[in-house]
């Protein structure tokens, strides 16, 4: 065999294997080629923990699994990667091999090599089907199953993927798959990023001639596209048989695969419901080339089949499980009590309250819609994507879905078109309920799920594939429902996407109720209160807390659209005492305060509590907001989608913390003070090593900078289909590792210093960015600042990128040209940094720093660092 990048020549092995396949004549012996790291393990004297039997698909070969073979040597796992017959460098049999033959072939091979337990099958593409067929029929020594982008079932009414349909066309099939290398080349082009030239050549090596590619053509011909196909019965038998596989299983997926989409992953998870799943969001069909599949598989093997030498590690005892009432507890109480006729939920229009429901009306509406959904077959474990703006309709739908045990999927439009579509497709909803714009997107982007409309449709139900409407559901006679299991999944809430692709965060009913109890207990919110929900994540909490709630006249997914007058109108409409608003909304309140009417000023004067979450809020901004809401206690709780809230501090607390930071209190300063843990929660940090890795034991010792850890009843259950991400975040259970970095001061208050991914590692020091950024933002003429590291880890230079305060009446985005800061600003910034012992390598200015879509506040430091490095190297100038 020719030299191949990433392959040890010692792995390459041939073996003559007697065939029992019906495709071969009796007595046939086939020459199999395979890659095997077993001899290396023997030479090293390594105890073998088990064997991975890896099966490629079409048109790849055993080369696909080279990273597993290399990693397996150090991990103590024998890895045997076969070339299926007629593929790779195995024998060209000149016979047509059906799926049943290929399963038998694999059995013959495993028997010839005496591959017995513990054995884990690993498959990709049609090799996934073959490996599952083997697993189904050889359970006695089967230890586990690993699958990567494959399909085990094809709905007869659904067409197969377009690329496969094209390859099967009579006029194209033989030409595209065998006569030419078109099918081969298209498959290789699916790699993300593009395959290196030598790797591409290695994948092509066994398929140089037309005769070499006969197996590729036959493999495509054997796709069971319809029940009449000869291999359909075999495929169906395997698909049904694996439902009883009782071994650990892992599915590693590339969702950007145009062939095996998330629809096939969804089918597999229903057949293997206990499987662990990890989706590499940016990976495609050849995910072994796109992502760290080997690392993920071996991490999973370590968890499922731990080495005998592994010692148990001490962990922090978990918090006691609190008592639980469902999220709709207060709704039911108030709908039958003396308050049943009082306002429960409202939404504002330009001329006042546009819609509202009393507690009785809300309960009746929820009961009717719940019954209507149940009548359509929506129920326990059904995933329902809600694409409805915050307000009356969304409130009704949320509680109706939860009441029947359905799982609500919430990914707001603030993610942008691309991010929103990725989130919806990744959650594979059974039902999409949305306004017309959302249903148009569902049709355009091919979102899965049945469709239910909300509001008037201009385009027509048939065009949008709508089978019912919220208005129709509301006419259903109310039903009665048993309460779901408190520990069953209740919601998948997507993160903002400010630190990478948005992640689905799974909450159980118990955890949602824990969030309600924490918010209510920490901020004194409960039955009888009235709140303005100007921040989308809090839109569902009003009825849960037993208080009236109103959505102001704004685009809730764009927080900076909330004006002072709109807030005042909403507050006056329900005599609100509490306000939830994002930091960007607070900025706009201050910017639009001069338009307040006298009655608006009076309404804001009655508000007693303001909460602003999602990003740090400077004390100066809070002081400006205080002038608008003079009677309000201003709180800036710290939290994340995975645990909201985590800690709390008010304006007075911030002032006290900053006063201590100016004095001598240990650990104060260098970041944003976010206060102390909220009711029922506890916090700690895991100290950073000298190279910025958080490997310390949990501590609350003052002045120790590390990754922030949280434990609370309302912390998420897990990340949705992100097994690897979940493992990293919960590896020190019961703590959730937030990915944020901070420290405690001498008074026990938590200070946030940035994200783990934004740590700057200079020669001999680890720097966190937030403290210096805050200092720079106090300089005259600076609106926002980002401090980033440029260069290799461990030797990074520190660069400040600032966004100047725009001149009055000037669009801050008009100019797109980055510049070095002028000498005055540069000197001021460097002097400011030197007071903290930091030397800035450069100071750059941009018209506007990139911020996240949802909060309009979190700076994308990763993108800024990439851009700053390019600018300083003279190779780029596009604004990030």
XYZ file of C-alpha atoms in Angstrom, residues 519 522-523 525 531-538 554 559-560 562 567 578-590 607-619 621-623 625-626 629 632-640 644-651 654 672-675 678 854-858:
77
model
C -36.776 34.461 41.406
C -34.825 36.407 45.979
C -36.682 39.461 44.720
C -42.114 38.632 43.788
C -44.573 43.133 36.488
C -43.508 44.434 33.092
C -41.749 41.681 31.106
C -39.395 43.601 28.846
C -36.896 40.738 28.571
C -37.895 37.599 26.648
C -36.493 34.956 29.072
C -38.792 36.250 31.822
C -41.445 46.859 21.799
C -34.079 44.870 23.800
C -32.829 48.275 22.719
C -37.803 49.621 24.626
C -42.206 51.188 29.639
C -41.586 45.328 39.050
C -39.766 45.575 35.713
C -37.596 43.002 33.903
C -35.383 44.600 31.232
C -32.122 43.801 29.434
C -29.082 46.093 29.805
C -29.513 47.365 26.239
C -33.090 48.315 27.145
C -31.844 50.314 30.126
C -29.522 52.274 27.849
C -32.431 53.171 25.581
C -34.621 54.134 28.525
C -32.032 56.729 29.488
C -42.057 50.839 40.355
C -40.235 49.351 43.338
C -38.081 46.630 41.734
C -36.038 46.563 38.515
C -34.125 43.513 37.332
C -31.648 43.645 34.449
C -29.865 40.479 33.373
C -27.938 39.154 30.396
C -24.774 41.269 30.559
C -22.920 43.511 33.046
C -24.585 46.848 33.833
C -22.236 49.727 34.746
C -22.994 51.587 37.961
C -26.001 53.484 33.838
C -27.857 52.256 36.922
C -27.562 55.677 38.502
C -31.908 54.654 35.472
C -32.439 55.453 39.146
C -37.373 55.148 38.629
C -37.029 51.294 42.610
C -34.419 48.955 44.002
C -32.181 48.262 40.997
C -30.916 44.675 40.778
C -28.462 43.192 38.260
C -28.695 39.421 38.808
C -25.970 37.323 37.215
C -26.927 34.140 35.459
C -27.115 32.290 32.178
C -31.116 31.921 35.810
C -30.398 33.638 38.164
C -27.190 32.669 40.014
C -26.296 35.696 42.109
C -27.773 39.092 42.841
C -26.604 42.580 43.692
C -28.353 45.949 43.789
C -27.076 49.459 43.136
C -22.386 47.793 43.748
C -17.902 43.230 37.603
C -19.279 42.601 41.085
C -22.368 40.408 40.796
C -22.989 39.966 44.511
C -29.446 33.808 45.185
C -30.139 38.806 21.907
C -28.712 41.125 24.566
C -27.070 43.721 22.293
C -24.379 43.923 24.975
C -21.971 40.966 25.074
